[in-house]
Coordinates of C-alpha atoms in Angstrom, one line a residue:
M11 CA -6.1 31.8 -3.0
I12 CA -8.3 28.8 -2.3
T13 CA -11.9 29.9 -1.8
E14 CA -15.1 29.2 -3.5
K15 CA -15.4 32.8 -4.5
S16 CA -12.6 35.2 -5.2
S17 CA -12.7 38.7 -3.8
L18 CA -11.1 39.9 -7.0
P19 CA -13.3 41.3 -9.8
E20 CA -13.7 38.8 -12.7
A21 CA -11.8 41.2 -15.0
D22 CA -8.6 40.7 -12.8
K23 CA -8.9 37.0 -12.8
E24 CA -7.9 34.6 -15.6
I25 CA -10.1 31.4 -15.8
T26 CA -7.9 28.9 -17.6
E27 CA -10.7 26.7 -18.8
K28 CA -14.4 25.7 -18.2
G29 CA -13.4 23.1 -15.5
R30 CA -11.6 19.9 -14.9
T31 CA -11.7 17.0 -12.5
A32 CA -9.2 17.3 -9.7
T33 CA -8.4 15.5 -6.5
I34 CA -8.1 17.8 -3.5
M35 CA -6.7 17.2 0.0
F36 CA -6.8 19.2 3.1
I37 CA -4.6 18.3 6.1
D38 CA -4.9 20.0 9.5
L39 CA -3.4 19.3 12.9
I40 CA -6.0 18.0 15.4
G41 CA -6.2 19.9 18.6
S42 CA -3.7 22.6 17.6
S43 CA -5.7 25.3 19.5
E44 CA -5.4 23.2 22.7
V45 CA -1.7 22.8 22.1
A46 CA -1.3 26.6 21.6
S47 CA -3.2 27.3 24.8
I48 CA -1.4 24.8 27.0
K49 CA 2.2 24.9 25.6
S50 CA 4.4 27.9 25.3
L51 CA 4.4 30.1 22.2
N52 CA 8.0 28.9 21.6
Y53 CA 6.9 25.3 21.7
Y54 CA 3.9 25.9 19.5
R55 CA 5.8 27.8 16.8
N56 CA 9.3 26.5 16.9
I57 CA 8.6 22.8 17.6
Y58 CA 5.0 21.8 16.9
L59 CA 4.4 23.9 13.8
K60 CA 8.0 23.7 12.6
Q61 CA 8.0 19.9 12.7
F62 CA 4.7 19.8 10.9
H63 CA 6.0 22.1 8.1
D64 CA 9.3 20.1 7.9
T65 CA 7.3 16.8 7.6
I66 CA 5.1 18.3 4.8
N67 CA 8.1 19.7 2.9
T68 CA 10.0 16.4 3.1
V69 CA 7.1 14.4 1.9
L70 CA 6.2 16.7 -1.0
E71 CA 9.8 16.7 -2.1
N72 CA 9.9 12.9 -2.0
H73 CA 6.7 12.8 -4.2
D74 CA 8.1 15.2 -6.8
V75 CA 5.7 18.0 -5.9
P76 CA 7.2 21.4 -7.0
D77 CA 7.9 24.1 -4.4
E78 CA 4.9 26.2 -3.4
A79 CA 6.2 29.2 -5.4
D80 CA 6.6 27.0 -8.5
S81 CA 3.1 25.5 -8.4
D82 CA 1.6 25.1 -11.8
E83 CA -1.9 24.4 -13.1
E84 CA -1.6 20.7 -12.5
V85 CA -0.2 20.8 -8.9
I86 CA -1.4 23.6 -6.7
W87 CA -0.6 23.7 -3.0
H88 CA -0.4 26.1 -0.1
M89 CA 0.6 25.7 3.6
R90 CA -0.6 28.2 6.1
G91 CA -0.1 27.7 9.8
D92 CA -1.4 24.2 10.8
E93 CA -3.1 23.5 7.5
L94 CA -2.1 22.1 4.1
F95 CA -4.1 22.3 0.9
I96 CA -3.0 20.4 -2.2
L97 CA -4.7 19.9 -5.5
L98 CA -3.7 17.4 -8.2
S99 CA -5.2 17.9 -11.7
G100 CA -3.9 16.7 -15.0
K101 CA -4.3 19.4 -17.6
S102 CA -7.3 18.6 -19.9
I103 CA -6.3 17.2 -23.3
K104 CA -9.0 17.6 -25.9
T105 CA -7.8 14.6 -27.9
A106 CA -7.7 12.3 -24.8
S107 CA -10.1 9.4 -24.7
D108 CA -12.6 8.9 -21.8
E109 CA -10.5 6.0 -20.7
Q110 CA -7.3 8.1 -20.7
K111 CA -9.0 10.8 -18.7
I112 CA -10.3 8.3 -16.1
N113 CA -6.9 6.7 -15.8
K114 CA -5.4 10.2 -15.1
I115 CA -7.9 10.8 -12.4
R116 CA -7.1 7.4 -10.8
S117 CA -3.4 8.1 -11.0
D118 CA -3.9 11.5 -9.2
I119 CA -5.9 9.7 -6.5
L120 CA -3.2 7.1 -5.9
R121 CA -0.6 9.8 -5.8
M122 CA -2.6 11.7 -3.2
F123 CA -3.1 8.5 -1.1
S124 CA 0.7 8.0 -1.2
I125 CA 1.3 11.5 0.0
A126 CA -1.3 11.3 2.7
L127 CA 0.1 8.0 4.1
D128 CA 3.7 9.2 3.9
I129 CA 2.7 12.2 6.0
K130 CA 0.8 10.1 8.5
Y131 CA 3.8 7.7 9.0
R132 CA 6.4 10.4 9.2
W133 CA 4.4 12.4 11.7
L134 CA 3.9 9.3 13.9
F135 CA 7.7 8.7 13.8
N136 CA 8.3 12.4 14.5
D137 CA 10.5 12.7 17.6
E138 CA 8.7 15.4 19.5
C139 CA 5.1 15.1 18.4
G140 CA 4.9 11.3 17.9
I141 CA 7.5 9.0 19.4
K142 CA 8.3 11.0 22.5
R143 CA 4.7 11.1 23.5
L144 CA 4.3 7.4 22.8
K145 CA 7.3 6.6 25.0
G146 CA 5.4 8.4 27.7
M147 CA 2.3 6.4 27.0
K148 CA 0.5 9.4 25.6
A149 CA -1.4 9.5 22.4
P150 CA 0.6 11.2 19.6
F151 CA -0.6 14.5 18.2
E152 CA -2.9 13.6 15.3
I153 CA -3.5 14.8 11.8
A154 CA -6.9 15.1 10.1
I155 CA -7.0 14.4 6.4
G156 CA -9.9 14.9 4.0
I157 CA -9.8 14.0 0.3
N158 CA -12.3 14.6 -2.5
T159 CA -12.4 14.3 -6.3
G160 CA -14.6 16.7 -8.3
Q161 CA -14.9 19.5 -10.8
V162 CA -12.9 22.7 -10.2
L163 CA -12.0 25.9 -12.0
I164 CA -8.2 26.5 -12.3
T165 CA -7.5 30.2 -12.1
K166 CA -4.6 32.5 -12.3
E167 CA -4.6 35.7 -10.3
K168 CA -1.7 38.1 -10.6
G169 CA 0.6 35.3 -11.6
N170 CA -0.5 32.9 -8.8
W171 CA -2.3 29.7 -9.6
G172 CA -5.5 28.9 -7.7
A173 CA -8.7 26.9 -7.8
E174 CA -12.4 27.4 -7.1
G175 CA -15.3 25.1 -6.8
Y176 CA -17.8 23.2 -4.6
A177 CA -15.4 20.2 -4.7
I178 CA -12.8 22.2 -2.7
N179 CA -15.4 23.2 -0.1
L180 CA -16.5 19.5 0.3
A181 CA -12.9 18.4 0.7
K182 CA -12.5 20.9 3.6
R183 CA -15.7 19.7 5.3
I184 CA -14.6 16.1 5.0
E185 CA -11.3 17.0 6.6
S186 CA -13.2 18.5 9.5
E187 CA -15.3 15.3 9.8
S188 CA -12.2 13.1 9.8
R189 CA -11.4 14.2 13.4
K190 CA -14.1 11.7 14.4
G191 CA -12.2 8.8 12.9
S192 CA -11.4 5.6 14.8
A193 CA -8.4 4.5 12.7
S194 CA -6.3 6.6 10.3
N195 CA -8.3 9.9 10.4
I196 CA -8.0 9.8 6.6
F197 CA -11.5 10.4 5.2
V198 CA -12.4 10.3 1.5
S199 CA -15.6 11.3 -0.4
E200 CA -17.8 8.8 -2.1
N201 CA -16.5 10.1 -5.5
T202 CA -12.9 9.5 -4.6
Y203 CA -13.7 6.1 -3.1
G204 CA -15.6 5.2 -6.3
Y205 CA -12.7 5.9 -8.5
Y206 CA -10.3 4.0 -6.2
S207 CA -12.6 0.9 -5.9
D208 CA -12.4 0.5 -9.6
I209 CA -8.6 0.1 -9.5
S210 CA -7.4 -3.4 -9.2
G211 CA -4.7 -4.3 -6.7
E212 CA -3.9 -6.9 -4.1
N213 CA -5.4 -6.0 -0.7
V214 CA -3.7 -2.6 -0.8
L215 CA -6.1 -0.2 0.9
R216 CA -9.4 -0.8 2.6
F217 CA -12.0 1.8 3.5
E218 CA -15.0 1.6 5.9
Q219 CA -18.1 3.6 5.2
Q220 CA -19.0 6.0 8.0
E221 CA -22.5 6.9 9.1
K222 CA -24.1 9.2 6.6
S223 CA -23.2 12.7 7.6
V224 CA -24.7 16.2 7.3
L225 CA -21.8 18.6 6.7
K226 CA -21.8 22.3 7.3
G227 CA -22.5 24.2 4.2
I228 CA -23.2 21.1 2.2
S229 CA -26.7 20.2 1.1
G230 CA -28.0 16.7 1.6
I231 CA -26.6 13.6 3.2
V232 CA -22.9 12.9 2.3
R233 CA -21.3 9.4 2.2
I234 CA -17.8 9.3 3.4
Y235 CA -15.2 6.6 4.0
E236 CA -12.3 6.2 6.4
L237 CA -9.1 4.4 5.5
I238 CA -8.8 1.5 7.9
F239 CA -6.1 -0.6 6.4
A240 CA -3.0 0.0 4.3
N241 CA -0.7 -2.7 3.0
L242 CA 2.5 -1.0 2.0
D243 CA 4.8 -3.9 2.1
E244 CA 5.5 -4.6 -1.6
D245 CA 7.7 -2.6 -3.9
D246 CA 5.1 -3.0 -6.7
A247 CA 2.2 -1.8 -4.6
I248 CA -0.1 0.7 -6.4
V249 CA 0.3 3.0 -3.4
K250 CA 3.9 3.8 -2.7
I251 CA 5.7 5.6 0.2
P252 CA 9.4 6.0 0.6
S253 CA 10.9 4.3 3.6
E254 CA 13.8 6.6 4.8
W255 CA 12.4 6.4 8.3
L256 CA 13.7 2.8 8.4
V257 CA 17.3 3.5 7.3
D258 CA 19.0 3.2 10.7
W259 CA 17.3 0.3 12.4
D260 CA 19.4 0.5 15.6
E261 CA 18.0 4.0 16.2
K262 CA 14.4 2.9 15.4
K263 CA 14.2 -0.1 17.7
E264 CA 13.0 1.9 20.7
D265 CA 10.5 3.7 18.5
L266 CA 8.9 0.5 17.4
Y267 CA 8.8 -0.8 20.9
A268 CA 7.0 2.4 22.0
I269 CA 4.4 1.9 19.2
E270 CA 3.9 -1.8 20.0
K271 CA 3.5 -1.0 23.7
M272 CA 0.8 1.6 22.9
F273 CA -0.9 -0.9 20.4
L274 CA -1.1 -3.7 23.0
S275 CA -2.4 -1.2 25.6
T276 CA -5.1 0.5 23.4
L277 CA -5.7 -2.4 20.8
N278 CA -5.8 0.3 18.2
P279 CA -5.9 -1.6 14.8
W280 CA -4.3 1.3 12.9
L281 CA -1.2 1.2 15.2
G282 CA -1.1 -2.6 14.6
N283 CA -1.3 -1.9 10.9
V284 CA 1.6 0.5 11.1
L285 CA 3.7 -2.1 13.0
C286 CA 3.0 -4.8 10.4
N287 CA 4.0 -2.5 7.6
V288 CA 7.2 -1.3 9.2
H289 CA 8.4 -4.8 10.2
W290 CA 7.5 -6.2 6.8
R291 CA 9.3 -3.4 5.0
K292 CA 12.3 -3.7 7.2
G293 CA 12.4 -7.4 6.6
A294 CA 12.3 -6.8 2.8
E295 CA 15.1 -4.3 3.2
S296 CA 17.3 -6.9 5.0
L297 CA 16.6 -9.4 2.2
E298 CA 17.5 -6.8 -0.5
N299 CA 20.8 -6.2 1.3
L300 CA 21.3 -10.0 1.5
D301 CA 20.8 -10.3 -2.3
E302 CA 23.6 -7.7 -2.8
L303 CA 26.0 -9.8 -0.7
N304 CA 25.3 -13.0 -2.7
G305 CA 27.8 -12.0 -5.4
I306 CA 30.7 -12.1 -2.9
P307 CA 32.5 -15.4 -2.5
V308 CA 31.1 -17.6 0.2
G309 CA 34.7 -18.2 1.6
D310 CA 34.7 -14.6 2.8
D311 CA 34.3 -14.9 6.6
I312 CA 33.1 -11.4 7.0
N313 CA 30.5 -11.9 4.3
V314 CA 29.2 -15.1 5.9
I315 CA 28.7 -13.3 9.2
K316 CA 26.9 -10.4 7.5
K317 CA 24.6 -12.9 5.6
K318 CA 23.7 -14.7 8.8
S319 CA 23.0 -11.4 10.5
L320 CA 20.7 -10.2 7.7
R321 CA 18.9 -13.5 7.5
K322 CA 18.3 -13.5 11.2
E323 CA 17.1 -9.9 11.0
A324 CA 14.7 -10.7 8.1
E325 CA 13.2 -13.7 9.9
Q326 CA 12.7 -11.7 13.1
H327 CA 10.8 -8.9 11.3
V328 CA 8.6 -11.3 9.3
R329 CA 7.9 -13.3 12.5
K330 CA 7.0 -10.1 14.4
A331 CA 4.7 -9.0 11.5
S332 CA 2.9 -12.4 11.7
E333 CA 2.4 -12.1 15.5
I334 CA 0.9 -8.7 15.1
A335 CA -1.4 -9.8 12.2
R336 CA -2.7 -12.7 14.4
K337 CA -3.4 -10.2 17.2
L338 CA -5.3 -8.0 14.7
I339 CA -7.4 -11.0 13.7
E340 CA -8.3 -11.5 17.4
I341 CA -9.2 -7.8 17.7
E342 CA -11.2 -7.7 14.5
P343 CA -12.2 -11.2 13.5
E344 CA -14.7 -10.0 10.9
N345 CA -12.1 -7.9 9.1
P346 CA -10.9 -10.0 6.1
A347 CA -7.9 -7.7 5.5
W348 CA -6.0 -9.1 8.5
K349 CA -6.4 -12.7 7.3
I350 CA -5.2 -11.9 3.8
Y351 CA -2.4 -10.0 5.3
L352 CA -1.4 -12.9 7.5
A353 CA -1.5 -15.2 4.5
Q354 CA 0.9 -12.9 2.7
I355 CA 3.2 -12.9 5.7
L356 CA 3.2 -16.7 5.9
H357 CA 4.0 -16.7 2.2
E358 CA 7.0 -14.5 2.9
Y359 CA 8.5 -17.3 4.9
L360 CA 8.0 -19.6 1.9
Y361 CA 9.2 -17.3 -0.8
Y362 CA 12.4 -16.3 1.0
D363 CA 13.0 -19.7 2.6
L364 CA 13.5 -18.1 6.0
T365 CA 12.6 -21.2 7.9
E366 CA 16.1 -22.6 7.6
Y367 CA 17.4 -20.0 10.0
N368 CA 15.2 -21.0 13.0
D369 CA 17.1 -24.0 14.1
K370 CA 19.6 -26.3 12.4
S371 CA 17.8 -29.4 13.7
V372 CA 14.5 -28.4 12.0
D373 CA 13.7 -30.0 8.7
K374 CA 13.1 -26.8 6.8
E375 CA 11.3 -28.4 3.9
R376 CA 8.7 -30.0 6.2
V377 CA 8.3 -26.7 7.9
R378 CA 7.7 -25.1 4.5
L379 CA 5.0 -27.7 3.7
L380 CA 3.2 -27.0 7.0
L381 CA 3.3 -23.3 6.2
Y382 CA 1.7 -24.0 2.8
D383 CA -0.9 -26.0 4.6
D384 CA -1.5 -23.1 7.1
T385 CA -1.8 -20.6 4.3
V386 CA -4.2 -22.7 2.2
K387 CA -6.4 -23.4 5.2
L388 CA -6.5 -19.8 6.2
L389 CA -7.5 -18.6 2.7
K390 CA -9.9 -21.4 1.9
K391 CA -11.8 -20.6 5.1
L392 CA -11.9 -16.9 4.2
T393 CA -13.2 -17.6 0.7
K394 CA -15.9 -19.8 2.2
D395 CA -16.9 -17.3 4.8
K396 CA -16.6 -14.2 2.5
P397 CA -16.8 -15.4 -1.2
E398 CA -16.8 -11.7 -2.3
E399 CA -13.2 -11.3 -1.2
V400 CA -11.5 -11.3 -4.6
D401 CA -8.0 -10.8 -3.1
A402 CA -8.3 -14.0 -1.0
W403 CA -9.2 -15.9 -4.2
L404 CA -6.2 -14.4 -6.0
Y405 CA -3.7 -15.2 -3.3
L406 CA -5.1 -18.7 -3.0
S407 CA -4.5 -19.1 -6.7
R408 CA -0.9 -18.1 -6.3
I409 CA -0.3 -20.6 -3.5
Y410 CA -1.8 -23.4 -5.6
L411 CA 0.4 -22.5 -8.5
E412 CA 3.5 -22.6 -6.2
I413 CA 2.5 -26.0 -5.0
E414 CA 2.4 -27.2 -8.6
I415 CA 5.9 -25.9 -9.5
N416 CA 7.3 -27.3 -6.2
R417 CA 5.9 -30.8 -6.7
K418 CA 9.3 -32.4 -7.2
L419 CA 10.6 -30.9 -4.0
I420 CA 7.4 -32.1 -2.2
D421 CA 7.7 -35.6 -3.5
A422 CA 11.4 -35.7 -2.5
V423 CA 10.8 -34.5 1.1
I424 CA 7.6 -36.4 1.9
P425 CA 6.9 -38.9 -0.9
N426 CA 3.3 -39.8 0.0
Y427 CA 2.3 -36.6 1.8
E428 CA -1.5 -36.6 1.5
G429 CA -1.8 -32.9 1.7
F430 CA -0.2 -32.6 -1.7
S431 CA -0.9 -35.8 -3.5
D432 CA -0.9 -35.9 -7.3
R433 CA -4.7 -35.9 -7.3
K434 CA -4.9 -33.0 -4.9
R435 CA -2.2 -31.1 -6.8
E436 CA -4.1 -31.5 -10.1
K437 CA -7.3 -30.4 -8.5
S438 CA -5.5 -27.4 -6.9
L439 CA -4.1 -26.3 -10.2
D440 CA -7.6 -26.7 -11.9
D441 CA -9.1 -24.8 -8.9
A442 CA -6.5 -22.0 -9.3
M443 CA -7.4 -21.5 -13.0
N444 CA -11.1 -21.6 -12.2
F445 CA -10.6 -19.0 -9.4
L446 CA -8.7 -16.7 -11.8
S447 CA -11.4 -17.1 -14.5
R448 CA -14.0 -16.1 -11.9
I449 CA -12.0 -13.0 -10.9
I450 CA -11.7 -11.9 -14.5
M451 CA -15.5 -12.3 -14.9
W452 CA -15.8 -10.0 -11.8
D453 CA -13.2 -7.5 -13.0
V454 CA -11.9 -7.8 -16.6
E455 CA -9.1 -5.3 -16.0
Y456 CA -7.5 -7.1 -13.0
P457 CA -3.8 -7.4 -14.0
E458 CA -2.8 -9.8 -11.3
A459 CA -5.5 -12.3 -12.4
Y460 CA -4.0 -12.4 -15.9
Y461 CA -0.5 -12.6 -14.5
Y462 CA -1.3 -15.7 -12.4
M463 CA -3.3 -17.2 -15.2
A464 CA -0.3 -16.9 -17.5
A465 CA 1.7 -18.7 -14.8
G466 CA -1.1 -21.3 -14.6
Y467 CA -0.8 -22.0 -18.3
L468 CA 2.9 -22.4 -17.9
A469 CA 2.4 -24.9 -15.1
Q470 CA -0.1 -26.8 -17.4
G471 CA 2.5 -27.0 -20.2
A472 CA 0.7 -24.7 -22.6
G473 CA 2.4 -23.3 -25.6
K474 CA 4.5 -20.1 -25.4
T475 CA 2.1 -18.2 -27.7
K476 CA -0.8 -18.8 -25.3
I477 CA 1.2 -17.9 -22.2
M478 CA 2.5 -14.7 -23.7
E479 CA -0.9 -13.7 -25.0
V480 CA -2.3 -13.8 -21.4
F481 CA 0.9 -12.2 -19.9
K482 CA 0.6 -9.3 -22.4
K483 CA -3.0 -8.7 -21.1
A484 CA -1.6 -8.5 -17.6
L485 CA 0.9 -5.9 -18.7
R486 CA -1.7 -3.9 -20.6
Y487 CA -3.9 -3.5 -17.6
A488 CA -0.9 -3.0 -15.3
D489 CA 0.1 -0.2 -17.6
M490 CA -3.2 1.5 -17.1
Q491 CA -2.3 1.7 -13.4
K492 CA 1.3 2.9 -14.1
R493 CA 2.6 -0.5 -12.9
K494 CA 3.9 -2.2 -16.1
P495 CA 7.6 -1.9 -15.2
D496 CA 7.0 -3.2 -11.7
M497 CA 5.1 -6.2 -13.0
I498 CA 7.9 -7.0 -15.5
K499 CA 10.5 -6.8 -12.8
L500 CA 8.5 -9.1 -10.6
A501 CA 8.0 -11.7 -13.4
I502 CA 11.8 -11.8 -14.0
I503 CA 12.5 -12.9 -10.5
D504 CA 9.2 -14.8 -9.8
P505 CA 9.7 -18.6 -9.4
L506 CA 6.3 -19.0 -11.2
F507 CA 8.0 -17.8 -14.4
S508 CA 11.4 -19.3 -13.8
T509 CA 11.4 -21.2 -17.2
M510 CA 10.3 -18.0 -19.0
T511 CA 12.8 -15.5 -17.6
S512 CA 14.9 -15.2 -20.7
V513 CA 11.8 -14.8 -22.9
I514 CA 10.3 -12.1 -20.7
K515 CA 13.7 -10.2 -20.5
A516 CA 14.0 -10.4 -24.3
Q517 CA 10.5 -9.1 -25.0
F518 CA 9.9 -6.6 -22.2
G519 CA 13.3 -5.8 -20.8
R520 CA 13.4 -2.4 -22.6
Y521 CA 10.5 -1.2 -20.4
I522 CA 12.5 -1.5 -17.2
K523 CA 15.8 0.0 -18.4
K524 CA 16.7 3.3 -16.8

């Protein structure tokens, strides 16, 4: 039972401890009363509510949340009608340090964000309540989500786990307020936002503070934030959602067209964000399938045809993602997230060398250089306009480091290309290291800053001891965010560390073995 006060006498209720910090989420269907009054009872119960319950059950299973009947004191959830309640709370360990406790809270918050976003995406791609309405140019049925982090009492009443506390009431009030949202309708409390903002990560989630609100039953003014941007393209992202909804692309084409049509009609940035993520994730999926085929002999005609098809598909998706990102920059020119996003998409062309599939007559290496130029110019302008954008500095550092490791290729393609002269390359590498030092001053626990700094020392010809010392720092801070194996996997395939691959495998390979 999830209430601030239990109707049971204290003698019948077991309080498991004095209290612990938990992250609580309420999810509710927006406008369900109107749907019930307009639609038939059969539609409301057997289609609308059933699809909501099916979506929730699928997502919770994907995120290893136990069945409702098997809830324990660390994961408690209940679904009633059109509402879901879920609480994540690592059991208090008396011997845990303050740092370990905070890291557990942050881990719960990231897990909750992953669950919330997975539900939002699946509900949008839901046949009856999402896609079918979009194809008819109607807004999809929406979901309101409120998340809060705070102290709760974990209780056990007649064998059933429950929770009590002001933090639960506040989460519910935030969920009610999220119906006023203009983007994702995912609202979080100041406390939840504070824990998340201390977590390092490349342009993953962005929130926008709402007007200070007075919430029913809550004393004082409450600061709340809406999630306005989610970058879910990378496998090592700190917020993860499964992508089963992309498995059969042939069946999904019309769904994406419907979302794109609604986006261009309404200019809703959240729909544009969804489209970018889907196209990018699908492009990555095509490239992964391409990698699997690379072990088959080139002489295999069927294999060659499959490779061409996958390369073309990957390029189409990355190009579409870049088109949408440019449109989002037009819609919200002051939002730096879209510019960093576009820089990452341009980099995708570079990293996977997709330019060769545009046209056989195109000098693909010259195109790559122009893309480097575009990306650098985009990021340099952003860092000048908004010097507080740490992610832009970080990504600019990566591009500079790539320019350094590609210098032989650049010289071979365009010997005296002024954009990447020796003097400019040296300055770019120095600038990259200075940017990274500045980022570390801002945030001493930023794993990517140490990761790229290690790559920078490698490019400068530093000794292995120095490089590995910095790389180990990157892994230490990545481990605090439960991302150490992901970072090791990335380093093994990253061109920035191509001359250190065997060393990294030898020293850290055990962390990524299943």
